[in-house]
Structures are given as C-alpha cells and as structure tokens.
Coordinates of C-alpha atoms in Angstrom, one line a residue:
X20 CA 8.7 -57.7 -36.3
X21 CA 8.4 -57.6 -32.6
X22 CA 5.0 -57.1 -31.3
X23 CA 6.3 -54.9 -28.0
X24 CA 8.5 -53.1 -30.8
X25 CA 5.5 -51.9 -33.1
X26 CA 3.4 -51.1 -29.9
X27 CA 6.0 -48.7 -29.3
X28 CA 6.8 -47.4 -32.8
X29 CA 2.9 -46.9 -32.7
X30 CA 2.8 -45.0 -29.2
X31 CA 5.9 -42.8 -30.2
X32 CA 3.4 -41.9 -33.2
X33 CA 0.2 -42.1 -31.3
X34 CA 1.2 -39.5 -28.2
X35 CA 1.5 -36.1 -29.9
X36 CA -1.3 -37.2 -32.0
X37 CA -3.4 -37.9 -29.1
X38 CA -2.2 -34.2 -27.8
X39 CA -2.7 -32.5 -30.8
X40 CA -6.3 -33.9 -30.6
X41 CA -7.1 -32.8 -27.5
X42 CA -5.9 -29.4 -28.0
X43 CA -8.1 -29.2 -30.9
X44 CA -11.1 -30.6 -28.9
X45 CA -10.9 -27.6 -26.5
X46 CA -9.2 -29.7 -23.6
X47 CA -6.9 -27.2 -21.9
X48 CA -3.8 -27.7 -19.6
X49 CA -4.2 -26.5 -16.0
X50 CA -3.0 -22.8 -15.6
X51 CA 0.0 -22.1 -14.6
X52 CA -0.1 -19.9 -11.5
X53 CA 2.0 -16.4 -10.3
X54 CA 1.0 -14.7 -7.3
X55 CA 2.6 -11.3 -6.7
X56 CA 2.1 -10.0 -3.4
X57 CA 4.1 -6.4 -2.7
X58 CA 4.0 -5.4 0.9
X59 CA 2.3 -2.1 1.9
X60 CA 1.5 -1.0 -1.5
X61 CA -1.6 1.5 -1.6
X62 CA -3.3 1.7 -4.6
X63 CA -3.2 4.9 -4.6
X64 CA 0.8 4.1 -6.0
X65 CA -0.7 2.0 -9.3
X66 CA -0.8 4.3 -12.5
X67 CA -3.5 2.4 -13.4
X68 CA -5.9 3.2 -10.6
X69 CA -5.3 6.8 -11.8
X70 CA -4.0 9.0 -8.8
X71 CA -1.4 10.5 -10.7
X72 CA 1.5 10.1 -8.0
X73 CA 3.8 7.5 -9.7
X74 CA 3.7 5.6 -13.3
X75 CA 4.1 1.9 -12.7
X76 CA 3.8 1.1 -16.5
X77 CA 4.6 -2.8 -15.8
X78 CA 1.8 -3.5 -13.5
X79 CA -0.5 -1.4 -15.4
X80 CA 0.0 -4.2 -18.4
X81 CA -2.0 -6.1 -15.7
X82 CA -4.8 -4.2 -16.0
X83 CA -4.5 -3.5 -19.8
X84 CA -4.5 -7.1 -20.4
X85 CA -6.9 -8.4 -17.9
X86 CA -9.2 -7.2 -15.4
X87 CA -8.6 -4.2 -12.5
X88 CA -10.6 -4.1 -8.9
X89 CA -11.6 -0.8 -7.2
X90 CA -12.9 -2.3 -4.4
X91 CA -10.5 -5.4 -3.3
X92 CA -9.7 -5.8 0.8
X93 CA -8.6 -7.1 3.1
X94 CA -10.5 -9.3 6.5
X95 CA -7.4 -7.5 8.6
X96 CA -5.2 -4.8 7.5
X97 CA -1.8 -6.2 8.9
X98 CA 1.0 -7.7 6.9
X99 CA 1.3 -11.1 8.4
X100 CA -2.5 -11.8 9.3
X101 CA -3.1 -11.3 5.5
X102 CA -0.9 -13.9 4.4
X103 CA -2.2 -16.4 6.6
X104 CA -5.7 -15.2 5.4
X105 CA -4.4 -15.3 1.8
X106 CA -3.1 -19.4 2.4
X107 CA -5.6 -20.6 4.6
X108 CA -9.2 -18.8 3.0
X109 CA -9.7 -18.3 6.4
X110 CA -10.4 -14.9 8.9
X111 CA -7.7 -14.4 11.2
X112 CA -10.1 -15.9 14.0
X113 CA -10.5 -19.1 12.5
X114 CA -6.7 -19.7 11.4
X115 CA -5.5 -17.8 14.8
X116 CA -2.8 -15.8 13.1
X117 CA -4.5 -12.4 14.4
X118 CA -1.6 -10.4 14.4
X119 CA 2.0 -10.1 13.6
X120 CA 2.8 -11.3 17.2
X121 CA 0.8 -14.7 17.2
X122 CA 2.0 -17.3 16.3
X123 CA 0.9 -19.0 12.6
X124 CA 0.3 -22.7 12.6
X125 CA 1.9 -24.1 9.5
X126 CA -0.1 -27.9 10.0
X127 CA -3.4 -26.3 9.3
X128 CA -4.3 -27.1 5.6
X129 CA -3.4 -24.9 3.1
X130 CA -4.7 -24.0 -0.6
X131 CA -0.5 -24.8 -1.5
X132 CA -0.7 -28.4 0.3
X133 CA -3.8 -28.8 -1.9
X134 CA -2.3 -27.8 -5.2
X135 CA 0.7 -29.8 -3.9
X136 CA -1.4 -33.2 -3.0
X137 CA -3.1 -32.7 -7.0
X138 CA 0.1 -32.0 -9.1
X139 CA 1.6 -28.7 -8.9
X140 CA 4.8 -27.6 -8.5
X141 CA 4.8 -24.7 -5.7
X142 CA 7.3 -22.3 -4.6
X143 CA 7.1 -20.0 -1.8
X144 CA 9.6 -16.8 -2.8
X145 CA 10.5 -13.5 -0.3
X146 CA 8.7 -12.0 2.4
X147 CA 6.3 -14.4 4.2
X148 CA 6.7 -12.8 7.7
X149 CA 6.0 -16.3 10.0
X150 CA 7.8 -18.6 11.8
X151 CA 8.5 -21.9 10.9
X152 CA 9.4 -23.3 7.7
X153 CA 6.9 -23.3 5.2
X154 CA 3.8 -26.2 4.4
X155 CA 2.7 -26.5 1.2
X156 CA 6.1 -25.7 -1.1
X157 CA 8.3 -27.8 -3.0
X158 CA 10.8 -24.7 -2.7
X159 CA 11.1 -22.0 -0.4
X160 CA 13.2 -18.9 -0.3
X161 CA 12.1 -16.4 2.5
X162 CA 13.1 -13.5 4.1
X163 CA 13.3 -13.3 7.9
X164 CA 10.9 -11.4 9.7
X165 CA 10.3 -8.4 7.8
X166 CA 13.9 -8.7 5.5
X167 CA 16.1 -6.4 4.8
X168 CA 16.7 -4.2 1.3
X169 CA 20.7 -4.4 0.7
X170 CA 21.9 -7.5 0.9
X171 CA 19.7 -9.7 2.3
X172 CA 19.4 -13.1 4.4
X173 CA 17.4 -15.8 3.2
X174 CA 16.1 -18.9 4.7
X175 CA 16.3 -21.2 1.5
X176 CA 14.8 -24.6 2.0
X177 CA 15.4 -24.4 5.8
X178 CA 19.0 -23.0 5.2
X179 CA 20.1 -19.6 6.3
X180 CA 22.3 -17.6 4.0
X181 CA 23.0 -13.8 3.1
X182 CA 22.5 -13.1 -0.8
X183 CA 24.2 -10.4 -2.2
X184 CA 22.4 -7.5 -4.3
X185 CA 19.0 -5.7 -3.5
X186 CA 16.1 -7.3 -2.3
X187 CA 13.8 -6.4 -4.6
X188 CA 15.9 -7.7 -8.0
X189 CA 16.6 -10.7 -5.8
X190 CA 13.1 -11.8 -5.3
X191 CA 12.5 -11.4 -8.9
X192 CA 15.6 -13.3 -10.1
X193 CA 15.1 -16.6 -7.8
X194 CA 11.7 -16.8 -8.9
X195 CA 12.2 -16.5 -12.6
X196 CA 15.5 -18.9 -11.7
X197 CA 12.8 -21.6 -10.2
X198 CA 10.5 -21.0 -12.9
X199 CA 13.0 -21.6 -15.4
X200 CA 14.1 -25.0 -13.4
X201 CA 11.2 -26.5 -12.8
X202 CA 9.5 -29.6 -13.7
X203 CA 8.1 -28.8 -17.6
X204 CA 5.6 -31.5 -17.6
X205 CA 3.7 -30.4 -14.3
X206 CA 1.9 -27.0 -14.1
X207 CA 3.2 -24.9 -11.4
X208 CA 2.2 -22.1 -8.9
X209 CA 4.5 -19.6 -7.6
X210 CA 3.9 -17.0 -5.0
X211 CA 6.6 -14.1 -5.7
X212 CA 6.4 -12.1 -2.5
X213 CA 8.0 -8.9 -2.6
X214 CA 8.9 -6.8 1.0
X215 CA 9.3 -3.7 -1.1
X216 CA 7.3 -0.9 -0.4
X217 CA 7.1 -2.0 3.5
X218 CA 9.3 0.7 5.7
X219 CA 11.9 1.6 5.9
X220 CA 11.8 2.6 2.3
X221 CA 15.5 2.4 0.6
X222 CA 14.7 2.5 -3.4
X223 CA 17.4 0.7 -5.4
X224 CA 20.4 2.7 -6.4
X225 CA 19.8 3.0 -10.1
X226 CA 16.3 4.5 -9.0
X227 CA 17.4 7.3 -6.3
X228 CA 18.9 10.0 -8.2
X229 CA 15.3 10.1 -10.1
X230 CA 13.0 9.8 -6.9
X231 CA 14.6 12.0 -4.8
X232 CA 14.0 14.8 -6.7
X233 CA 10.7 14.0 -7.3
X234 CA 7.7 16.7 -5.8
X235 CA 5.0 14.9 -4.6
X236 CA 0.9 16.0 -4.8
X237 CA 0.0 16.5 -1.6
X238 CA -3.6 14.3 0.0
X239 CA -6.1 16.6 0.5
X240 CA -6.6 15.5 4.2
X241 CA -2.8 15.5 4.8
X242 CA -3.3 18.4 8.0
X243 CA -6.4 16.6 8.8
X244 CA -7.4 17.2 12.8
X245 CA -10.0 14.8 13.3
X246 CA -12.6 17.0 14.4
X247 CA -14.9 14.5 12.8
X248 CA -14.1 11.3 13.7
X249 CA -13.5 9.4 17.2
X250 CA -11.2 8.4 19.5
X251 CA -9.3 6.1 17.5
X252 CA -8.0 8.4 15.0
X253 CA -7.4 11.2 17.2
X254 CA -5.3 8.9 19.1
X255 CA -3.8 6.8 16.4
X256 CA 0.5 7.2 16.2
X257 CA 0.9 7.0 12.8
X258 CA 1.3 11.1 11.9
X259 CA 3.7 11.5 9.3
X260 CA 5.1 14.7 10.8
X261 CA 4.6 13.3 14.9
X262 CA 5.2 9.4 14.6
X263 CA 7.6 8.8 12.0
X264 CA 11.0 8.2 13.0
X265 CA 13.7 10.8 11.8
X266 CA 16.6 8.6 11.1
X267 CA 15.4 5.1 9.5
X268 CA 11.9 6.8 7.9
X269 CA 13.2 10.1 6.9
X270 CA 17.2 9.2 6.4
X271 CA 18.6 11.6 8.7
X272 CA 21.6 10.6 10.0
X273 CA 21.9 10.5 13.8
X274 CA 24.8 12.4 14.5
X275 CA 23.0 15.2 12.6
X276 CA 19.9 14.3 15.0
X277 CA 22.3 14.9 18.1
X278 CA 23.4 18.3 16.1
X279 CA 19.9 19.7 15.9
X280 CA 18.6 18.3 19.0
X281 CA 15.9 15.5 17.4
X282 CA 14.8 13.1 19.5
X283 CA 13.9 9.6 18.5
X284 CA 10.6 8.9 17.9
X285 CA 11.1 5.2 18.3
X286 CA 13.6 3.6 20.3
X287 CA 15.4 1.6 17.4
X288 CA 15.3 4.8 15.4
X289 CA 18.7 5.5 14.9
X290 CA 19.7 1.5 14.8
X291 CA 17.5 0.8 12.0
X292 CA 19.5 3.8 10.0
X293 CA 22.5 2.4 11.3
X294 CA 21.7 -1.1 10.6
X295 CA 19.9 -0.9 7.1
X296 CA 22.8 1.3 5.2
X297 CA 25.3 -0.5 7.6
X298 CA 24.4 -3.9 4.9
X299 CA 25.4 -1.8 1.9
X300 CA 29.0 -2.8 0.6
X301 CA 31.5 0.1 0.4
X302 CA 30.8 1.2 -3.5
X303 CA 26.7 0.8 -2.4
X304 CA 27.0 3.0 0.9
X305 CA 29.0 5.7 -1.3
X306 CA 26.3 5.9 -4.5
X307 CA 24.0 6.5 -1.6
X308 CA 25.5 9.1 0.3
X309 CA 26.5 10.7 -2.8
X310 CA 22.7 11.6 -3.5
X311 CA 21.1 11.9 0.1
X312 CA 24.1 13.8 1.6
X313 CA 23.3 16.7 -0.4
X314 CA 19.6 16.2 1.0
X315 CA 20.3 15.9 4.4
X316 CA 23.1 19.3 4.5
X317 CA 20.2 21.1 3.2
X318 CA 17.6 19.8 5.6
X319 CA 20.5 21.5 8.5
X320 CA 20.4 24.5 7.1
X321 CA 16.6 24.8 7.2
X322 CA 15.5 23.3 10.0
X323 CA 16.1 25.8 12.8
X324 CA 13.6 28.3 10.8
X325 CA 10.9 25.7 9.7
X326 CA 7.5 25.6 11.0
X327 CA 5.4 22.7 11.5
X328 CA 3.7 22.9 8.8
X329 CA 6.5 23.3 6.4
X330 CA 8.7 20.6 8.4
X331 CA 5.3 18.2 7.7
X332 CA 5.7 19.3 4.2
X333 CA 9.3 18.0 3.8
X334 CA 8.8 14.7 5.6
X335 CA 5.8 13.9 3.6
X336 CA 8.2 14.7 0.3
X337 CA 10.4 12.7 1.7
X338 CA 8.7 9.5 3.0
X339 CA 6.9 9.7 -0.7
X340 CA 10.5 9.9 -2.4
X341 CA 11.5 7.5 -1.1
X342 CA 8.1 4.6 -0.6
X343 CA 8.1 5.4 -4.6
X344 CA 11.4 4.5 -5.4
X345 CA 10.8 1.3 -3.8
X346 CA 8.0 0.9 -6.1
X347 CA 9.4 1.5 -9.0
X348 CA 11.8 -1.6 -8.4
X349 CA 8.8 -4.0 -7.9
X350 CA 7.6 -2.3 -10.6
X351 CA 10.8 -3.5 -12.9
X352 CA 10.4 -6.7 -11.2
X353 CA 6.8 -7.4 -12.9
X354 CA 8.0 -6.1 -16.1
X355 CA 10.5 -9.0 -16.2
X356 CA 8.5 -11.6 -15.1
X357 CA 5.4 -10.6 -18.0
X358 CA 8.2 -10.8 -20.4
X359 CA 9.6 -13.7 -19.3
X360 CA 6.7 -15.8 -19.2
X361 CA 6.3 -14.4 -23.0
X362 CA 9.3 -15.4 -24.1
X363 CA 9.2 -19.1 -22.7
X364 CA 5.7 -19.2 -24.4
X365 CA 3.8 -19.2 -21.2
X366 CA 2.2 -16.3 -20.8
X367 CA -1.2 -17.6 -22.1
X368 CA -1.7 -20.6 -19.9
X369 CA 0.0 -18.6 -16.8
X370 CA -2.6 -16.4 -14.5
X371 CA -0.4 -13.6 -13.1
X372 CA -2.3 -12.1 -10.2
X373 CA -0.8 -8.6 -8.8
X374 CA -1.7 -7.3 -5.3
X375 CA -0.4 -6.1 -1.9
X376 CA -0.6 -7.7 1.9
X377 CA -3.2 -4.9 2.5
X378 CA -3.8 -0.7 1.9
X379 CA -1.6 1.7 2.8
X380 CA -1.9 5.7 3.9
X381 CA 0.4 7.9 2.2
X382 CA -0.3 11.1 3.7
X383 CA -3.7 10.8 3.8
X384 CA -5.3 11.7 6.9
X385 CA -1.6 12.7 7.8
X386 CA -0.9 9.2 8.0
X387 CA 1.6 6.5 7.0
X388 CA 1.0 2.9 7.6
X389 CA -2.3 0.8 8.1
X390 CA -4.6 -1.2 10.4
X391 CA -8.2 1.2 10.2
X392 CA -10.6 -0.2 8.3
X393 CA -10.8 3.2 6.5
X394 CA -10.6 3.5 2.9
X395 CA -6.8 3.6 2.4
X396 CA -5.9 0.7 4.5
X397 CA -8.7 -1.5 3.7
X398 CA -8.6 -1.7 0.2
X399 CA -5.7 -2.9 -1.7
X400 CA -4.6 -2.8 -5.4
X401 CA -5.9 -6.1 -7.4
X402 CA -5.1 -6.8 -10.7
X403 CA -5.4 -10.0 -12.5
X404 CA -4.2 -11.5 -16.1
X405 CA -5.1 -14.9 -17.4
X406 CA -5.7 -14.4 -21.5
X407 CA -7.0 -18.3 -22.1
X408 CA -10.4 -16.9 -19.7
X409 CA -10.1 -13.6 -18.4
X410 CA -11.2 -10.7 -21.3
X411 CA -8.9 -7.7 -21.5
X412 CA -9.2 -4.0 -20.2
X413 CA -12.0 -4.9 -17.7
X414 CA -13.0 -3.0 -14.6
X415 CA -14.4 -4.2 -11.3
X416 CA -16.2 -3.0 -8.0
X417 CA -17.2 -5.9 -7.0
X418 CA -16.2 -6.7 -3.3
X419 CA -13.8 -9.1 -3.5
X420 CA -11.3 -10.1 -0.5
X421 CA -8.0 -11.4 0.2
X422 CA -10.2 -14.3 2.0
X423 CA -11.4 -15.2 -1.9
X424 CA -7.6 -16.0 -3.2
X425 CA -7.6 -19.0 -2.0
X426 CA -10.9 -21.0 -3.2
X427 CA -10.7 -18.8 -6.3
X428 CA -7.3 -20.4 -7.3
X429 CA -8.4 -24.0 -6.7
X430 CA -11.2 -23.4 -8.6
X431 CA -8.8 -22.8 -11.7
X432 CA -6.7 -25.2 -11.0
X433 CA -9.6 -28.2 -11.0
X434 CA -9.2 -28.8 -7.3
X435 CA -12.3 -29.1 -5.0
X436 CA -12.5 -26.4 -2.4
X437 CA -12.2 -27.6 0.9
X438 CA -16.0 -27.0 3.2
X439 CA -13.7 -24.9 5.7
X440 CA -12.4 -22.2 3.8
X441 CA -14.8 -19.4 4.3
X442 CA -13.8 -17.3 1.1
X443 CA -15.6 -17.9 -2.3
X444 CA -14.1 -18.4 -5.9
X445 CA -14.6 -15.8 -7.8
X446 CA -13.6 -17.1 -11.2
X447 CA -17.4 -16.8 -12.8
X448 CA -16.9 -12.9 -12.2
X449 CA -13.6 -13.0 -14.0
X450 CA -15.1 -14.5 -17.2
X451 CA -18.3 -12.6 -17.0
X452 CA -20.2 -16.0 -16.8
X453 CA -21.8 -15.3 -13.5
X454 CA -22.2 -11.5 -12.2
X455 CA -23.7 -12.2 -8.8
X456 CA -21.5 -11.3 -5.7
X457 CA -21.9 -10.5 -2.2
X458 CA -23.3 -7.3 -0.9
X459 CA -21.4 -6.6 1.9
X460 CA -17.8 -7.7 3.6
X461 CA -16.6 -8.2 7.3
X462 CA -13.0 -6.8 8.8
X463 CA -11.8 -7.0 12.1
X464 CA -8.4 -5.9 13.7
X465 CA -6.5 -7.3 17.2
X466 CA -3.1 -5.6 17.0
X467 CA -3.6 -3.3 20.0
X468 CA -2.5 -2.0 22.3
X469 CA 0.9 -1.9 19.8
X470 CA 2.9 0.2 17.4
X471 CA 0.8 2.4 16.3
X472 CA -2.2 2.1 18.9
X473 CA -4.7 1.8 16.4
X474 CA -7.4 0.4 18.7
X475 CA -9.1 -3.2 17.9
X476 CA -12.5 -2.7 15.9
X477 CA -14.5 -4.8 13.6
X478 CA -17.2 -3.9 11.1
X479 CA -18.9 -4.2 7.9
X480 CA -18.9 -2.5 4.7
X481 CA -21.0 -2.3 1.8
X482 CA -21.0 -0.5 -2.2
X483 CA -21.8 2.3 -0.1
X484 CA -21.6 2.4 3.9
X485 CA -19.4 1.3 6.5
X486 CA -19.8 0.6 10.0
X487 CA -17.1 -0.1 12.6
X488 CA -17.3 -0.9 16.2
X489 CA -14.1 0.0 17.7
X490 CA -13.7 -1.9 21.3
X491 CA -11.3 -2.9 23.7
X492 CA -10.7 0.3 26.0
X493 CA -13.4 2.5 24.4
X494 CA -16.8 1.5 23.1
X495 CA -17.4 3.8 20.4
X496 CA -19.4 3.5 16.9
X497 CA -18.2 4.8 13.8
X498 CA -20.9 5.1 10.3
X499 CA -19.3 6.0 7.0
X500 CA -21.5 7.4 3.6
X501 CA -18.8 6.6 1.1
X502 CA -20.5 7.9 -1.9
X503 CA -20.9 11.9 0.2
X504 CA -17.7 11.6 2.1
X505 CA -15.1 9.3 0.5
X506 CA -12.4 10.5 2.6
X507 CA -14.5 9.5 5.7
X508 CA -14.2 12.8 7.5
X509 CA -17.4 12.5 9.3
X510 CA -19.0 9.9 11.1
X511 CA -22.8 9.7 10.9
X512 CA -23.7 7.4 13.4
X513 CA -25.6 9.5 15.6
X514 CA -27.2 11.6 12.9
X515 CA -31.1 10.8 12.3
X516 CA -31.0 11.1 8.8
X517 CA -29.3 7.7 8.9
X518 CA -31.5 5.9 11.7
X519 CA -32.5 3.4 9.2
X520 CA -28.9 2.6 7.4
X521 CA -27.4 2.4 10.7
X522 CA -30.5 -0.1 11.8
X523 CA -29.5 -2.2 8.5
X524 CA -26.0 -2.3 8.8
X525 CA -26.0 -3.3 12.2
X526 CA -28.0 -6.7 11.3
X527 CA -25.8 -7.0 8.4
X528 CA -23.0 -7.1 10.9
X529 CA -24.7 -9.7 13.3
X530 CA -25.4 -11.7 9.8
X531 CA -22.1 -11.9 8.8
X532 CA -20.6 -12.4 12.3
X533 CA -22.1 -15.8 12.5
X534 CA -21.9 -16.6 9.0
X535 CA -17.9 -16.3 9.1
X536 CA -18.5 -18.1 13.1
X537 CA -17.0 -14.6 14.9
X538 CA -18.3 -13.2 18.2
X539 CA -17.6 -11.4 21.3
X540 CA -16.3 -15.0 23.2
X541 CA -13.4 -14.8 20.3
X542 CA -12.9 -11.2 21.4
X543 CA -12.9 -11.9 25.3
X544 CA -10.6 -14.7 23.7
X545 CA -8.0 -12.8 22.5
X546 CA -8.4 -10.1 24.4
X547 CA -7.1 -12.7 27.1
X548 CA -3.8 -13.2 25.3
X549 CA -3.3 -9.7 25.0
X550 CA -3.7 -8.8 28.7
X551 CA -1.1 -11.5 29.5
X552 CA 1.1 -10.3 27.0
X553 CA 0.9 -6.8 29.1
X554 CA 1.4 -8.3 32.3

C-alpha cells in the first residue's frame, strides 16, 4: 500500500482521537461569545432585580443560571458614548466619542479587531448609534441613528435597505440567522444590540392589548421638588409631566393636540408621531389604533377637568405602558436566543452577557431619561451566563463598569489585553477565584448645554458615597450617603458631620482623575468644541 494513502487512513483515524483526548485532558474550546446590549433599560424593569414593575422571565434565566450585578455602571450615562466605551475599554476622554454629537473614530483599535486579528468570527447586529461603517466585524447589520420600531432601515454590510416586521423580532432573527450561518469550526462573538426600550416606546402589536392596560406602582419620589438637591436637578428637562412630548412620548394624536389646545413640547413632537406610526403597513396602523384609540377618546374626555397631579399620574401610566411593552419584546428576544443556543448544543461553551447602554429613570425623581450620575442613570442591569466557568444563582456588588467589557472578554477568549485599555477583566470575580476589586469608580458627562440640559459633571462613587462636581456654567458640589438616602434626596456636602468623607472622596477623585489621564485641560478641551458648536 501507498505510504501517503496509510498516512491518511491513519490521520482520518488519528484526528477525532486526538480531540476526544483533549477534551478528556481538560483542554477547552474558546467561548463562544453573545453580547446583548438593550437601549435605555433601567434595572429597575428586570424581574430579577426585584422591583416588582414587569416580569422579564427570559432575562431572569440569566441570573438563575449565572451571576446578577447590583452595582454595574456606566463611565458616561449616554447611549452612544457607552458603546464606544463598551468597544474601545476606554473613557469617553480617551476614545473622544464624549457625546452623541461627536464624532466616533472607527480606526482606533477595538476589542472586535482583536478577536478578529486571533480567530473569531464577529458580527455587529442593531443599534450602534455612530457613523461610519463598522471596524472590527465580519458582518454588520445596523440601524441608523437611533432606528426606527416598524419597519425598519438597515445598513447591512454597508448597504442600505428597509426590512419589513418590528425591530425588535428583527434584531433577534438576523442574529440567530448569522449564528446559524456561520463558520462552525471558528468560535464566534456576536454583539446583538437591541434599540428597544429607547423612546419613543411602540411595544409590538401582539404585546399592546396586555400593556396598555397595565397599572403601574408609582416611584416614591415621582412629585419630587428638589428642595434637596442643586441646581442641576432643579433645572434638568426631563419631568415626565413638563418635558415629555405629548404626541410621539404619550401617543396623542395631534389633531387631538390642536383640539385641546397642547402645545408641543419639542419641536419634532408631532413629526415623530406622524413619522413612527406613518412606517406601519395598513393592517399594522389599524391593530394599533384599534387599542390606543379607545385610550386617547378617553384621555379628551378628561382632560379639561384634570389637575396636574392627576394629568402627571396618567402620563407616568402611560410612558410605563408603553417603555414595558417594549421590554417585553426584548424580553421574547432573549428567550429565543437561550433556547436556541440550547438546541444547537451551544449553550455551554457560549457566554451570554445581558445589559443595557446605561440606567434609565422611570418616574423616579419625576424623571424619564438619563445623563446624572444619580442612582437610576448610573447603574445599569448586568447579567452574565457562561456554565463551563461561571457558578449559577450568584449575586454581585462589586463595582463593575461598562469600561471592564472589553478587557474582561479578551481575557476569555485567550487574547492579551492591550496596555491602553483602561478597564480591567473581571473574569477571576466571575469564577470566585480572585475576590479583590476596586473601591471606588469615576463618571463624567459633556452632553450640555442639550436636550435635556443636564449640566456636565464628573465624580466618583464608592459601596457607599458619591461625589459629583457639576461644572460648566455653575460650580456646584453635590455629596451622596447611599446607605441613609438611597434615593439621593439630600446632598451632604456642606454638612460637618461629613467633613472627613468629603475630605476622602475628594482625593479619591484627584486619584482616579490621573490614574484614568482626565483633568480640567480635557474639560477646557471640550468645553472649546462646545462653545463653537453654540456659536
């Protein structure tokens, strides 16, 4: 016989051999990798984080079969500013993507170029919110700007085109597709963005019979005036009752507006109405309008008696109804994907991490949207599964950040984490095998003056305090005691009693201002670009 032939008879034999060896030996694969990232979801909207206002049974499996963190934030409360902190394991002063309006520079090294450059398969899929086509992904499907929820345009592989169906199920269905079509013998990563819960809130139709009839628990601090606090929350524009817009938040259509004499709050008010249920097909608009017209005909009838406390009362039922509906989708959308990955026999090499772009205020403080670096913006919901490392039911304080995603994800993946990123793996705290962590974490926030006006600030919080320097137009100090006053309605800066944490803090900050190479030249900096963007 040939000698080439029994070489290969003998390799056929040898290869699964070899496998089966190695296997046995305790040599593992490289984990697969799916990151979900959901866009303005509070945690306060996980079941599993217990605040009783929605059951999100899919996303609970998460923390049922892995590990759940209470205290996970963000370096800078903004949509696209996180994702560019989530690529790069950078702060938004290093990477320059400071806010939504700046510019993100897609030739800076990514943690998705790395994977790419050592063997993985990536895929970028949904809401990215930058310009320019993505670097680091073998395929990408985005949404432009912030997307739309009916019928949405995508920018697939540098191609635009509109995809019928909701946005949500969409998502989900192209990245299970790309899964299910990509290369078997290389592992892969996959981050499965979602723009569902971000405003203006339309839940899928098989969800908005259900969630419109839904009666909300109302936030303690919902008719909060401020009293204790400074200027920056007096003068914030987020008030769910004050700021929100009538037609595209609340759904009321604008002739009915012009009827009882509303005036927008917003000047694309009425077009974002007009423009978002303007997408639906003819059968879509029609299952809408029968369940919301009904809504809206009684809203006429009681407006011209309402106070404003009851009128704050009905928007916050409604914003609620209808930011929970669009949960409940991504909800369904994780359910599939755990059972997918099950089905295909990856769900044990696979770590499926479930988060959001940032916090997000539903009603507390009166309050919808983000930016503060108080509690409800700041943190955001972190769950993680990986059964081949990661023990199940486990919970979490430690003070983990969106800056750690990066690092943390090479580190499983066997590739060395570049000396620039400024986050830290934090894989050893996931398997127990190291405990250790830092004590204390550093935010900052440019966005200002914007939508919104919350005013720029930075700070630094620990287990326990918090201390924000809000700057800019004011100069004002703000000092939190989370364990007295969780819901941070009174600042403590100026009391005596806390002389000494305020003296602590404060060369905490300065610590961790050089550490992560910030300062006030990078706040004259880009307090430069936003003068001439006034101009």
């Amino acid at each position: 016989m040939h000698w080439t032939k029994i070489t290969g008879w003998m390799l056929a034999l040898a290869l699964p051999l070899m496998a089966a060896a190695q296997q046995g030996s305790g040599v593992k694969k490289r984990p697969n990798i799916v990151y979900i990232m959901s866009d303005d979801h509070g945690y306060q909207a996980v079941s599993a984080y217990g605040y009783g206002l929605n059951h999100t049974p899919n996303i609970d499996r998460l923390a049922k079969e892995g590990v759940l963190f209470t205290q996970a934030t963000v370096t800078n409360s903004l949509c696209a500013p996180s994702r560019a902190v989530l690529l790069t394991g950078k702060h938004s002063f290093i990477n320059g993507k400071i806010d939504n309006e700046a510019r993100f520079d897609w030739n800076q090294d990514n943690f998705a170029k790395q994977l790419q450059q050592h063997g993985y398969q990536t895929a970028l899929i949904g809401k990215i919110h930058m310009d320019g086509l993505p670097q680091g992904f073998d395929y990408s499907a985005v949404l432009i700007d912030q997307g739309e929820y009916y019928n949405p345009n995508f920018i697939i592989n540098g191609k635009k085109q509109q995809v019928p169906g909701y946005v949500t199920d969409l998502t989900t269905d192209m990245t299970l597709d790309w899964i299910a079509k990509r290369d078997t013998a290389k592992p892969f990563c996959v981050l499965f963005h979602q723009k569902a819960p971000h405003r203006e809130w339309l839940p899928a139709l098989r969800h908005i019979a259900e969630y419109t009839k839904l009666k909300v628990k109302e936030p303690s601090t919902l008719f909060d005036d401020y009293k204790g606090r400074g200027t920056a929350a007096r003068t914030a524009e987020m008030n769910i009752l004050k700021d929100m817009n009538w037609a595209g938040d609340s759904k009321i259509p604008p002739a009915m507006m012009d009827e009882l004499g509303l005036k927008q709050t917003l000047t694309w008010d009425k077009a974002a109405y007009t423009n978002n249920l303007g997408r639906m097909t003819p059968d879509e608009r029609k299952a809408w309008d029968a369940v919301y017209d009904p809504i809206m005909a009684d809203f006429k009838k009681r407006y011209p008696s309402m106070s404003k406390t009851e009128l704050m009362r009905w928007r916050y039922q409604r914003y609620m109804q209808d930011y929970l509906g669009t949960v409940a989708a991504v909800d369904d959308g994780v359910g599939r994907l755990l059972d997918f990955l099950k089905t295909n026999g990856l769900d044990e090499n696979t770590i499926v991490i479930y988060t959001s772009d940032q916090g997000f205020y539903l009603g507390e403080h009166g309050w919808f949207d983000k930016r503060f670096m108080y509690e409800e913006s700041l943190r955001t919901p972190l769950l993680i599964r990986y059964p081949a490392e990661i023990p199940q039911g486990k919970r979490s304080a430690s003070l983990v950040q969106n800056l750690d995603f990066a690092p943390t994800l090479l580190d499983y993946a066997g590739v060395a984490v570049p000396k620039d990123m400024q986050g830290r793996s934090f894989r050893k705290l996931l398997n127990g095998k190291d405990t250790s962590w830092r004590d204390a974490i550093y935010y900052t926030y440019y966005e200002y003056p914007s939508i919104h006006m919350v005013k720029r600030h930075y700070g630094v919080r620990t287990n326990r305090y918090k201390l924000i320097h809000f700057y800019y137009d004011v100069d004002e100090w703000e000092l939190y005691d989370l364990e007295k006053d969780p819901h941070e309605m009174k600042n403590v800066y100026n009391d005596p009693a806390y002389a000494s944490v305020r003296k602590n803090l404060y060369k905490k900050l300065v610590q961790l201002r050089k550490q992560y190479k910030d300062s006030d030249a990078n706040d004259q900096r880009f307090l430069q670009v936003a003068v001439k963007k006034q101009q």
